PDB file of C-alpha atoms in Angstrom:
ATOM      1  CA  MET A   1     -36.412  36.994 -36.955  1.00 42.00           C
ATOM      2  CA  ASN A   2     -37.586  36.540 -33.345  1.00 40.00           C
ATOM      3  CA  ARG A   3     -38.544  32.952 -34.148  1.00 39.00           C
ATOM      4  CA  ILE A   4     -35.087  32.316 -35.582  1.00 39.00           C
ATOM      5  CA  LEU A   5     -33.442  33.845 -32.546  1.00 39.00           C
ATOM      6  CA  LEU A   6     -35.620  31.818 -30.210  1.00 37.00           C
ATOM      7  CA  ALA A   7     -34.894  28.635 -32.138  1.00 41.00           C
ATOM      8  CA  GLY A   8     -31.154  29.357 -32.023  1.00 42.00           C
ATOM      9  CA  THR A   9     -31.308  30.053 -28.305  1.00 40.00           C
ATOM     10  CA  ALA A  10     -33.220  26.829 -27.727  1.00 40.00           C
ATOM     11  CA  ALA A  11     -30.600  24.889 -29.672  1.00 37.00           C
ATOM     12  CA  ILE A  12     -27.807  26.401 -27.589  1.00 38.00           C
ATOM     13  CA  PHE A  13     -29.609  25.454 -24.370  1.00 38.00           C
ATOM     14  CA  ALA A  14     -30.178  21.936 -25.702  1.00 37.00           C
ATOM     15  CA  LEU A  15     -26.492  21.521 -26.517  1.00 35.00           C
ATOM     16  CA  ALA A  16     -25.528  22.868 -23.118  1.00 40.00           C
ATOM     17  CA  SER A  17     -27.905  20.416 -21.457  1.00 37.00           C
ATOM     18  CA  VAL A  18     -26.424  17.499 -23.362  1.00 33.00           C
ATOM     19  CA  SER A  19     -22.892  18.641 -22.530  1.00 37.00           C
ATOM     20  CA  GLY A  20     -23.837  19.005 -18.867  1.00 42.00           C
ATOM     21  CA  ALA A  21     -25.441  15.556 -18.860  1.00 37.00           C
ATOM     22  CA  GLN A  22     -22.315  14.048 -20.373  1.00 39.00           C
ATOM     23  CA  ALA A  23     -20.155  15.759 -17.748  1.00 50.00           C
ATOM     24  CA  ALA A  24     -22.529  14.521 -15.054  1.00 56.00           C
ATOM     25  CA  ASP A  25     -22.183  10.978 -16.390  1.00 79.00           C
ATOM     26  CA  LYS A  26     -18.443  11.045 -15.666  1.00 92.00           C
ATOM     27  CA  LYS A  27     -17.682   9.259 -12.410  1.00 97.00           C
ATOM     28  CA  THR A  28     -15.073  10.750 -10.102  1.00 98.00           C
ATOM     29  CA  LEU A  29     -12.352   8.643  -8.474  1.00 98.00           C
ATOM     30  CA  ALA A  30     -10.236  10.104  -5.666  1.00 98.00           C
ATOM     31  CA  PHE A  31      -6.819   9.188  -4.283  1.00 98.00           C
ATOM     32  CA  VAL A  32      -6.508  10.385  -0.662  1.00 97.00           C
ATOM     33  CA  VAL A  33      -3.112  10.361   1.074  1.00 95.00           C
ATOM     34  CA  ASN A  34      -2.233  10.396   4.773  1.00 91.00           C
ATOM     35  CA  GLY A  35      -0.273  13.657   4.832  1.00 87.00           C
ATOM     36  CA  ALA A  36       1.828  16.067   2.800  1.00 86.00           C
ATOM     37  CA  SER A  37       5.080  14.484   1.611  1.00 83.00           C
ATOM     38  CA  ASP A  38       7.132  14.478  -1.582  1.00 83.00           C
ATOM     39  CA  PHE A  39       6.759  10.695  -1.510  1.00 87.00           C
ATOM     40  CA  TRP A  40       3.261  11.063  -2.950  1.00 91.00           C
ATOM     41  CA  LYS A  41       4.385  12.917  -6.076  1.00 89.00           C
ATOM     42  CA  ALA A  42       5.076   9.601  -7.802  1.00 89.00           C
ATOM     43  CA  ALA A  43       1.583   8.342  -6.989  1.00 94.00           C
ATOM     44  CA  GLU A  44       0.169  11.617  -8.284  1.00 94.00           C
ATOM     45  CA  ALA A  45       2.057  11.062 -11.553  1.00 91.00           C
ATOM     46  CA  GLY A  46       0.575   7.574 -11.761  1.00 94.00           C
ATOM     47  CA  VAL A  47      -2.932   8.965 -11.316  1.00 97.00           C
ATOM     48  CA  LYS A  48      -2.222  11.505 -14.060  1.00 95.00           C
ATOM     49  CA  LYS A  49      -1.194   8.714 -16.435  1.00 94.00           C
ATOM     50  CA  ALA A  50      -4.339   6.766 -15.585  1.00 97.00           C
ATOM     51  CA  GLN A  51      -6.447   9.854 -16.329  1.00 98.00           C
ATOM     52  CA  GLY A  52      -5.174   9.776 -19.910  1.00 97.00           C
ATOM     53  CA  GLU A  53      -6.477   6.219 -20.253  1.00 98.00           C
ATOM     54  CA  LEU A  54      -9.796   6.753 -18.462  1.00 98.00           C
ATOM     55  CA  PRO A  55     -11.595   9.488 -20.453  1.00 97.00           C
ATOM     56  CA  ASN A  56     -14.960   8.552 -18.931  1.00 96.00           C
ATOM     57  CA  TYR A  57     -13.737   9.305 -15.414  1.00 98.00           C
ATOM     58  CA  THR A  58     -12.507  12.344 -13.537  1.00 98.00           C
ATOM     59  CA  LEU A  59      -9.549  11.529 -11.316  1.00 98.00           C
ATOM     60  CA  THR A  60      -8.544  13.699  -8.377  1.00 98.00           C
ATOM     61  CA  PHE A  61      -5.657  13.591  -5.906  1.00 98.00           C
ATOM     62  CA  LYS A  62      -6.254  14.893  -2.387  1.00 97.00           C
ATOM     63  CA  TYR A  63      -3.932  15.869   0.473  1.00 95.00           C
ATOM     64  CA  PRO A  64      -5.492  16.381   3.947  1.00 94.00           C
ATOM     65  CA  GLU A  65      -4.762  19.718   5.611  1.00 89.00           C
ATOM     66  CA  GLN A  66      -2.904  17.886   8.386  1.00 88.00           C
ATOM     67  CA  ALA A  67      -1.734  14.321   9.015  1.00 83.00           C
ATOM     68  CA  SER A  68      -4.718  13.464  11.178  1.00 89.00           C
ATOM     69  CA  ALA A  69      -7.180  10.568  10.961  1.00 91.00           C
ATOM     70  CA  ALA A  70     -10.080  12.892  11.841  1.00 94.00           C
ATOM     71  CA  ILE A  71      -9.147  15.407   9.138  1.00 95.00           C
ATOM     72  CA  GLN A  72      -8.643  12.618   6.601  1.00 96.00           C
ATOM     73  CA  ILE A  73     -12.089  11.171   7.368  1.00 96.00           C
ATOM     74  CA  ARG A  74     -13.684  14.618   7.073  1.00 97.00           C
ATOM     75  CA  LEU A  75     -12.042  15.016   3.663  1.00 97.00           C
ATOM     76  CA  MET A  76     -13.436  11.666   2.510  1.00 97.00           C
ATOM     77  CA  ASP A  77     -16.899  12.503   3.865  1.00 97.00           C
ATOM     78  CA  ASP A  78     -16.789  15.692   1.798  1.00 97.00           C
ATOM     79  CA  LEU A  79     -15.818  13.681  -1.288  1.00 98.00           C
ATOM     80  CA  VAL A  80     -18.713  11.270  -0.714  1.00 98.00           C
ATOM     81  CA  ALA A  81     -21.107  14.205  -0.295  1.00 98.00           C
ATOM     82  CA  ALA A  82     -19.805  15.634  -3.577  1.00 97.00           C
ATOM     83  CA  GLY A  83     -20.724  12.387  -5.339  1.00 97.00           C
ATOM     84  CA  VAL A  84     -17.423  10.541  -5.900  1.00 98.00           C
ATOM     85  CA  ALA A  85     -17.814   6.929  -7.006  1.00 98.00           C
ATOM     86  CA  GLY A  86     -14.597   5.558  -5.560  1.00 98.00           C
ATOM     87  CA  ILE A  87     -11.858   6.433  -3.080  1.00 98.00           C
ATOM     88  CA  MET A  88      -8.381   4.987  -2.673  1.00 98.00           C
ATOM     89  CA  VAL A  89      -6.896   5.913   0.693  1.00 97.00           C
ATOM     90  CA  SER A  90      -3.744   5.477   2.734  1.00 94.00           C
ATOM     91  CA  SER A  91      -5.457   5.334   6.104  1.00 92.00           C
ATOM     92  CA  ALA A  92      -3.778   7.498   8.742  1.00 88.00           C
ATOM     93  CA  ASP A  93      -5.059   5.303  11.580  1.00 87.00           C
ATOM     94  CA  PRO A  94      -7.169   2.278  10.555  1.00 86.00           C
ATOM     95  CA  LYS A  95      -7.720   1.134  14.134  1.00 85.00           C
ATOM     96  CA  THR A  96      -9.517   4.298  15.242  1.00 89.00           C
ATOM     97  CA  SER A  97     -11.107   4.934  11.843  1.00 92.00           C
ATOM     98  CA  SER A  98     -12.805   1.569  11.244  1.00 93.00           C
ATOM     99  CA  GLU A  99     -16.341   2.812  11.871  1.00 96.00           C
ATOM    100  CA  ALA A 100     -15.898   5.803   9.572  1.00 96.00           C
ATOM    101  CA  LEU A 101     -14.200   3.712   6.865  1.00 97.00           C
ATOM    102  CA  ASN A 102     -17.068   1.218   7.016  1.00 97.00           C
ATOM    103  CA  ARG A 103     -19.548   4.060   6.616  1.00 97.00           C
ATOM    104  CA  ILE A 104     -17.643   5.408   3.603  1.00 97.00           C
ATOM    105  CA  GLY A 105     -17.163   1.910   2.169  1.00 97.00           C
ATOM    106  CA  GLY A 106     -20.930   1.411   2.367  1.00 97.00           C
ATOM    107  CA  GLN A 107     -21.483   4.403   0.068  1.00 98.00           C
ATOM    108  CA  VAL A 108     -18.630   4.270  -2.463  1.00 98.00           C
ATOM    109  CA  ALA A 109     -16.049   1.797  -3.751  1.00 98.00           C
ATOM    110  CA  LEU A 110     -13.324   2.003  -1.107  1.00 98.00           C
ATOM    111  CA  PHE A 111      -9.804   0.741  -1.802  1.00 98.00           C
ATOM    112  CA  THR A 112      -6.752   1.094   0.429  1.00 97.00           C
ATOM    113  CA  THR A 113      -3.113   1.643  -0.451  1.00 96.00           C
ATOM    114  CA  ASP A 114       0.150   2.072   1.472  1.00 91.00           C
ATOM    115  CA  SER A 115      -1.574   1.536   4.848  1.00 87.00           C
ATOM    116  CA  ASP A 116      -4.332  -1.086   4.840  1.00 91.00           C
ATOM    117  CA  ALA A 117      -7.552  -1.312   6.850  1.00 92.00           C
ATOM    118  CA  PRO A 118      -8.350  -5.027   6.503  1.00 92.00           C
ATOM    119  CA  GLU A 119     -11.103  -5.078   9.115  1.00 91.00           C
ATOM    120  CA  THR A 120     -13.284  -2.678   7.126  1.00 94.00           C
ATOM    121  CA  LYS A 121     -15.497  -2.746   4.042  1.00 94.00           C
ATOM    122  CA  ARG A 122     -12.626  -1.857   1.749  1.00 97.00           C
ATOM    123  CA  VAL A 123     -12.789  -3.740  -1.552  1.00 98.00           C
ATOM    124  CA  ALA A 124      -9.058  -4.495  -1.763  1.00 98.00           C
ATOM    125  CA  TYR A 125      -5.598  -3.266  -0.836  1.00 96.00           C
ATOM    126  CA  ILE A 126      -3.212  -2.243  -3.625  1.00 97.00           C
ATOM    127  CA  GLY A 127       0.358  -1.565  -2.548  1.00 95.00           C
ATOM    128  CA  SER A 128       3.434  -2.983  -0.874  1.00 93.00           C
ATOM    129  CA  SER A 129       3.621  -5.783   1.633  1.00 95.00           C
ATOM    130  CA  ASN A 130       4.829  -3.596   4.482  1.00 92.00           C
ATOM    131  CA  THR A 131       5.802  -6.658   6.509  1.00 95.00           C
ATOM    132  CA  ASP A 132       8.018  -7.883   3.668  1.00 96.00           C
ATOM    133  CA  ALA A 133       9.465  -4.388   3.245  1.00 97.00           C
ATOM    134  CA  GLY A 134      10.288  -4.342   6.958  1.00 98.00           C
ATOM    135  CA  LYS A 135      12.003  -7.700   6.614  1.00 98.00           C
ATOM    136  CA  GLN A 136      14.107  -6.334   3.745  1.00 98.00           C
ATOM    137  CA  ALA A 137      15.098  -3.383   5.942  1.00 98.00           C
ATOM    138  CA  GLY A 138      16.016  -5.878   8.646  1.00 98.00           C
ATOM    139  CA  GLN A 139      18.249  -7.705   6.163  1.00 98.00           C
ATOM    140  CA  LEU A 140      20.026  -4.420   5.450  1.00 98.00           C
ATOM    141  CA  VAL A 141      20.523  -3.863   9.177  1.00 98.00           C
ATOM    142  CA  LEU A 142      22.045  -7.318   9.696  1.00 98.00           C
ATOM    143  CA  LYS A 143      24.331  -6.906   6.685  1.00 97.00           C
ATOM    144  CA  ALA A 144      25.516  -3.469   7.831  1.00 97.00           C
ATOM    145  CA  LEU A 145      26.001  -4.489  11.483  1.00 98.00           C
ATOM    146  CA  PRO A 146      27.546  -7.981  11.478  1.00 97.00           C
ATOM    147  CA  ASN A 147      28.929  -7.430  14.993  1.00 96.00           C
ATOM    148  CA  GLY A 148      25.615  -6.170  16.376  1.00 97.00           C
ATOM    149  CA  GLY A 149      24.316  -2.770  17.381  1.00 97.00           C
ATOM    150  CA  LYS A 150      21.521  -0.688  18.844  1.00 98.00           C
ATOM    151  CA  CYS A 151      19.013   0.875  16.453  1.00 98.00           C
ATOM    152  CA  MET A 152      16.488   3.672  16.872  1.00 98.00           C
ATOM    153  CA  GLY A 153      13.573   3.896  14.470  1.00 98.00           C
ATOM    154  CA  PHE A 154      11.772   7.019  13.252  1.00 98.00           C
ATOM    155  CA  VAL A 155       8.332   7.112  11.634  1.00 98.00           C
ATOM    156  CA  GLY A 156       5.485   9.456  10.869  1.00 95.00           C
ATOM    157  CA  LEU A 157       2.367   7.705  12.176  1.00 90.00           C
ATOM    158  CA  LEU A 158       2.950   5.099  14.880  1.00 93.00           C
ATOM    159  CA  GLY A 159      -0.666   3.942  14.687  1.00 87.00           C
ATOM    160  CA  ALA A 160      -0.773   3.375  10.921  1.00 87.00           C
ATOM    161  CA  ASP A 161      -0.672  -0.217   9.716  1.00 85.00           C
ATOM    162  CA  ASN A 162       2.185   0.476   7.307  1.00 88.00           C
ATOM    163  CA  ALA A 163       4.329   1.700  10.216  1.00 94.00           C
ATOM    164  CA  LYS A 164       3.421  -1.164  12.535  1.00 94.00           C
ATOM    165  CA  GLU A 165       3.996  -3.802   9.853  1.00 93.00           C
ATOM    166  CA  ARG A 166       7.388  -2.393   8.788  1.00 96.00           C
ATOM    167  CA  ILE A 167       8.536  -2.194  12.391  1.00 98.00           C
ATOM    168  CA  GLN A 168       7.378  -5.757  13.052  1.00 98.00           C
ATOM    169  CA  GLY A 169       9.142  -6.944   9.882  1.00 98.00           C
ATOM    170  CA  VAL A 170      12.426  -5.488  11.146  1.00 98.00           C
ATOM    171  CA  LYS A 171      11.927  -7.021  14.594  1.00 98.00           C
ATOM    172  CA  ASP A 172      11.158 -10.452  13.136  1.00 98.00           C
ATOM    173  CA  THR A 173      14.294 -10.354  10.974  1.00 98.00           C
ATOM    174  CA  ILE A 174      16.760  -9.224  13.649  1.00 98.00           C
ATOM    175  CA  LYS A 175      15.311 -11.485  16.361  1.00 97.00           C
ATOM    176  CA  GLY A 176      18.027 -13.671  17.842  1.00 97.00           C
ATOM    177  CA  SER A 177      20.830 -11.522  16.410  1.00 97.00           C
ATOM    178  CA  LYS A 178      23.153  -9.101  18.174  1.00 97.00           C
ATOM    179  CA  VAL A 179      21.122  -6.176  16.838  1.00 98.00           C
ATOM    180  CA  THR A 180      18.279  -4.636  18.842  1.00 98.00           C
ATOM    181  CA  LEU A 181      15.612  -2.084  17.918  1.00 98.00           C
ATOM    182  CA  VAL A 182      15.570   0.006  21.079  1.00 98.00           C
ATOM    183  CA  ASP A 183      12.542   2.164  20.264  1.00 98.00           C
ATOM    184  CA  VAL A 184      10.653   3.956  17.463  1.00 98.00           C
ATOM    185  CA  ARG A 185       9.846   7.673  17.662  1.00 98.00           C
ATOM    186  CA  GLY A 186       6.804   9.121  15.877  1.00 97.00           C
ATOM    187  CA  ASP A 187       6.452  12.644  14.470  1.00 96.00           C
ATOM    188  CA  ASP A 188       2.900  12.826  13.010  1.00 93.00           C
ATOM    189  CA  ILE A 189       4.410  13.743   9.600  1.00 91.00           C
ATOM    190  CA  ASP A 190       5.927  16.921  11.016  1.00 94.00           C
ATOM    191  CA  GLN A 191       9.331  17.097   9.362  1.00 94.00           C
ATOM    192  CA  THR A 192      10.735  19.638  11.828  1.00 97.00           C
ATOM    193  CA  ARG A 193       9.789  17.302  14.642  1.00 98.00           C
ATOM    194  CA  ALA A 194      11.220  14.360  12.660  1.00 98.00           C
ATOM    195  CA  LYS A 195      14.660  15.949  12.602  1.00 98.00           C
ATOM    196  CA  ARG A 196      14.373  17.019  16.241  1.00 98.00           C
ATOM    197  CA  ASN A 197      13.610  13.395  17.211  1.00 98.00           C
ATOM    198  CA  VAL A 198      16.955  12.400  15.696  1.00 98.00           C
ATOM    199  CA  GLU A 199      18.781  15.246  17.441  1.00 98.00           C
ATOM    200  CA  ASP A 200      17.197  14.306  20.774  1.00 98.00           C
ATOM    201  CA  THR A 201      18.259  10.691  20.272  1.00 98.00           C
ATOM    202  CA  LEU A 202      21.870  11.714  19.684  1.00 97.00           C
ATOM    203  CA  THR A 203      21.820  13.581  22.990  1.00 97.00           C
ATOM    204  CA  ALA A 204      19.845  11.114  25.114  1.00 97.00           C
ATOM    205  CA  ASN A 205      21.095   7.848  23.602  1.00 96.00           C
ATOM    206  CA  PRO A 206      24.772   8.209  22.637  1.00 95.00           C
ATOM    207  CA  ASP A 207      25.087   4.408  22.397  1.00 96.00           C
ATOM    208  CA  ILE A 208      22.738   4.262  19.392  1.00 98.00           C
ATOM    209  CA  ASN A 209      24.802   3.295  16.334  1.00 97.00           C
ATOM    210  CA  CYS A 210      22.008   2.596  13.855  1.00 98.00           C
ATOM    211  CA  MET A 211      19.002   4.627  12.738  1.00 98.00           C
ATOM    212  CA  ILE A 212      16.090   3.436  10.591  1.00 98.00           C
ATOM    213  CA  GLY A 213      13.830   5.872   8.733  1.00 98.00           C
ATOM    214  CA  PHE A 214      10.497   4.102   8.216  1.00 97.00           C
ATOM    215  CA  TYR A 215       8.792   6.852   6.151  1.00 95.00           C
ATOM    216  CA  SER A 216      10.142   8.494   3.013  1.00 92.00           C
ATOM    217  CA  TYR A 217      11.124  11.775   4.697  1.00 94.00           C
ATOM    218  CA  ASN A 218      12.548  10.224   7.877  1.00 97.00           C
ATOM    219  CA  THR A 219      15.775   9.077   6.246  1.00 98.00           C
ATOM    220  CA  PRO A 220      16.637  12.537   4.827  1.00 98.00           C
ATOM    221  CA  ARG A 221      15.998  14.076   8.254  1.00 98.00           C
ATOM    222  CA  ILE A 222      18.261  11.449   9.854  1.00 98.00           C
ATOM    223  CA  TYR A 223      20.933  12.233   7.265  1.00 98.00           C
ATOM    224  CA  GLU A 224      20.684  15.988   7.891  1.00 98.00           C
ATOM    225  CA  ALA A 225      20.800  15.658  11.687  1.00 98.00           C
ATOM    226  CA  LEU A 226      23.823  13.350  11.559  1.00 98.00           C
ATOM    227  CA  LYS A 227      25.572  15.622   9.074  1.00 98.00           C
ATOM    228  CA  ASP A 228      24.986  18.637  11.326  1.00 98.00           C
ATOM    229  CA  ALA A 229      26.401  16.666  14.265  1.00 97.00           C
ATOM    230  CA  GLY A 230      29.425  15.452  12.278  1.00 97.00           C
ATOM    231  CA  LYS A 231      28.370  11.824  12.739  1.00 97.00           C
ATOM    232  CA  LEU A 232      27.764  10.624   9.193  1.00 97.00           C
ATOM    233  CA  LYS A 233      29.287   7.149   8.744  1.00 95.00           C
ATOM    234  CA  GLN A 234      29.574   6.821  12.535  1.00 97.00           C
ATOM    235  CA  VAL A 235      25.897   5.832  12.709  1.00 98.00           C
ATOM    236  CA  THR A 236      24.512   3.295  10.235  1.00 98.00           C
ATOM    237  CA  ILE A 237      21.459   4.563   8.345  1.00 98.00           C
ATOM    238  CA  ILE A 238      18.792   2.303   6.855  1.00 98.00           C
ATOM    239  CA  GLY A 239      16.005   3.926   4.853  1.00 98.00           C
ATOM    240  CA  PHE A 240      12.717   3.507   3.059  1.00 96.00           C
ATOM    241  CA  ASP A 241      11.759   4.945  -0.323  1.00 93.00           C
ATOM    242  CA  GLU A 242      13.603   7.006  -2.903  1.00 91.00           C
ATOM    243  CA  ASP A 243      13.973  10.581  -1.711  1.00 93.00           C
ATOM    244  CA  PRO A 244      16.882  12.208  -3.607  1.00 94.00           C
ATOM    245  CA  ILE A 245      18.762  12.778  -0.344  1.00 97.00           C
ATOM    246  CA  THR A 246      18.346   9.096   0.508  1.00 97.00           C
ATOM    247  CA  LEU A 247      19.537   7.906  -2.911  1.00 96.00           C
ATOM    248  CA  GLY A 248      22.434  10.384  -2.778  1.00 97.00           C
ATOM    249  CA  GLY A 249      23.438   9.008   0.623  1.00 98.00           C
ATOM    250  CA  VAL A 250      23.326   5.448  -0.694  1.00 98.00           C
ATOM    251  CA  LYS A 251      25.501   6.495  -3.643  1.00 97.00           C
ATOM    252  CA  GLU A 252      28.101   8.221  -1.441  1.00 96.00           C
ATOM    253  CA  GLY A 253      28.126   5.423   1.127  1.00 97.00           C
ATOM    254  CA  THR A 254      26.671   7.337   4.092  1.00 98.00           C
ATOM    255  CA  ILE A 255      23.403   5.358   3.936  1.00 98.00           C
ATOM    256  CA  ALA A 256      23.694   1.553   3.907  1.00 98.00           C
ATOM    257  CA  GLY A 257      20.621   1.032   1.766  1.00 98.00           C
ATOM    258  CA  THR A 258      16.939   1.763   1.295  1.00 98.00           C
ATOM    259  CA  VAL A 259      13.816  -0.293   0.615  1.00 98.00           C
ATOM    260  CA  VAL A 260      11.867   1.239  -2.246  1.00 96.00           C
ATOM    261  CA  GLN A 261       8.198   0.911  -3.127  1.00 92.00           C
ATOM    262  CA  GLN A 262       6.310   1.705  -6.324  1.00 91.00           C
ATOM    263  CA  PRO A 263       3.818   4.491  -5.476  1.00 93.00           C
ATOM    264  CA  TYR A 264       3.591   5.383  -9.172  1.00 92.00           C
ATOM    265  CA  GLU A 265       2.000   1.982  -9.768  1.00 94.00           C
ATOM    266  CA  TRP A 266      -0.328   2.433  -6.808  1.00 96.00           C
ATOM    267  CA  GLY A 267      -1.716   5.551  -8.459  1.00 97.00           C
ATOM    268  CA  TYR A 268      -1.805   4.133 -11.967  1.00 97.00           C
ATOM    269  CA  GLN A 269      -2.989   0.589 -11.290  1.00 97.00           C
ATOM    270  CA  GLY A 270      -5.211   1.696  -8.441  1.00 97.00           C
ATOM    271  CA  MET A 271      -7.281   4.069 -10.560  1.00 98.00           C
ATOM    272  CA  LYS A 272      -7.510   1.559 -13.422  1.00 98.00           C
ATOM    273  CA  ASP A 273      -8.617  -1.191 -11.047  1.00 98.00           C
ATOM    274  CA  MET A 274     -11.215   1.012  -9.357  1.00 98.00           C
ATOM    275  CA  ALA A 275     -12.674   1.807 -12.781  1.00 98.00           C
ATOM    276  CA  LYS A 276     -12.805  -1.918 -13.615  1.00 98.00           C
ATOM    277  CA  TYR A 277     -14.559  -2.628 -10.332  1.00 98.00           C
ATOM    278  CA  LEU A 278     -17.179   0.049 -10.934  1.00 98.00           C
ATOM    279  CA  GLU A 279     -17.777  -1.401 -14.388  1.00 97.00           C
ATOM    280  CA  GLY A 280     -18.500  -4.805 -12.871  1.00 97.00           C
ATOM    281  CA  ASP A 281     -15.126  -6.520 -13.369  1.00 98.00           C
ATOM    282  CA  LYS A 282     -13.941  -8.083 -10.104  1.00 97.00           C
ATOM    283  CA  SER A 283     -11.699 -10.727 -11.672  1.00 97.00           C
ATOM    284  CA  PHE A 284      -8.497  -8.894 -10.675  1.00 96.00           C
ATOM    285  CA  ILE A 285      -9.255  -9.141  -6.941  1.00 97.00           C
ATOM    286  CA  PRO A 286      -7.511 -12.150  -5.320  1.00 97.00           C
ATOM    287  CA  ALA A 287      -9.171 -14.222  -2.602  1.00 97.00           C
ATOM    288  CA  ASN A 288      -7.181 -12.472   0.138  1.00 96.00           C
ATOM    289  CA  LYS A 289      -8.010  -9.042  -1.350  1.00 97.00           C
ATOM    290  CA  LEU A 290      -4.327  -8.066  -1.354  1.00 97.00           C
ATOM    291  CA  ILE A 291      -2.825  -6.837  -4.635  1.00 97.00           C
ATOM    292  CA  ILE A 292       0.868  -6.699  -3.780  1.00 96.00           C
ATOM    293  CA  ILE A 293       3.286  -4.533  -5.769  1.00 95.00           C
ATOM    294  CA  PRO A 294       6.800  -5.694  -4.808  1.00 94.00           C
ATOM    295  CA  THR A 295       9.433  -3.656  -2.973  1.00 96.00           C
ATOM    296  CA  LYS A 296      13.164  -3.994  -3.536  1.00 94.00           C
ATOM    297  CA  ILE A 297      16.451  -3.225  -1.822  1.00 97.00           C
ATOM    298  CA  ILE A 298      18.610  -0.427  -3.223  1.00 97.00           C
ATOM    299  CA  GLU A 299      22.299  -0.374  -2.278  1.00 97.00           C
ATOM    300  CA  ALA A 300      25.448   1.184  -3.728  1.00 96.00           C
ATOM    301  CA  SER A 301      25.643  -1.614  -6.301  1.00 96.00           C
ATOM    302  CA  ASN A 302      22.327  -0.814  -7.988  1.00 96.00           C
ATOM    303  CA  VAL A 303      21.492   2.761  -6.982  1.00 97.00           C
ATOM    304  CA  ASP A 304      22.659   4.332 -10.259  1.00 95.00           C
ATOM    305  CA  ALA A 305      20.528   2.006 -12.400  1.00 94.00           C
ATOM    306  CA  PHE A 306      17.494   2.529 -10.164  1.00 92.00           C
ATOM    307  CA  TRP A 307      17.916   6.317 -10.142  1.00 88.00           C
ATOM    308  CA  ALA A 308      18.168   6.413 -13.945  1.00 89.00           C
ATOM    309  CA  GLU A 309      14.991   4.324 -14.252  1.00 83.00           C
ATOM    310  CA  LEU A 310      13.200   6.588 -11.771  1.00 79.00           C
ATOM    311  CA  LYS A 311      14.141   9.763 -13.659  1.00 79.00           C
ATOM    312  CA  GLN A 312      13.014   8.237 -16.962  1.00 74.00           C
ATOM    313  CA  ARG A 313       9.627   7.352 -15.505  1.00 69.00           C
ATOM    314  CA  GLN A 314       9.206  10.846 -14.101  1.00 65.00           C
ATOM    315  CA  GLY A 315      10.195  12.388 -17.436  1.00 65.00           C
ATOM    316  CA  LYS A 316      13.346  14.083 -16.090  1.00 62.00           C
TER     317      LYS A 316
END
């Protein structure tokens, strides 16, 4: 009987060892964002879909405790120490993080999304052309202000490449027109501060008749501040992304339009492409290492169709 029990116990341990080995064989891929925002829920849904198609991988989605380059790097260092095989990141500040990103890129497959870090060891960028998105926003500004105007911009991270490229895209498009971009105020992804920036602008710059929200949550905060001040429709609003408040404003005519991205595809395609890369397939990487997922302009004419498509994709 003891021999039987011992044999049974040995078999259980053997099975457990095999199971543990199989679990250990699974590579982990991480998607790291630049700060807490509802914008990233779509990307998270894309990662979840990819997980269903990548049974040999464990996919994880990570939010830093604060919107800080140092905290984001610490989070990625922890992931590397834990043995992840690949990281996709929206870099909070590529310029000051280059050394750290190179260190991380030397240990794992490093991809960027949303905000690129082209001067680092990242394998490729998967996301929008932020310059093109900025140009589309500039087109909306010119269409909404044919007689000219003064715009104030609002953004989360002034140092992030996605912010700088969008701002430059707007500037390039309105150059030579009667529209000027007076300044851009940053808020470090602090939504209370984002709304306060708008309120301060209304007080200090009463001649501003156009406001541009460069991050997903900036436009809703602009909308709320203008609504509280009774100035909706008196100030032209141009937005980015598809927050429900933004889409609702476009539908009711209080927001001229918004430039939308496809974060769902960043999460889905990004994880699938990282897996391909780790398996030795590099054929999907173009010579310039930029995998661009197009942005598009949403106005009153197409907001209903876009919103219906968005809800269907999110299973609502």
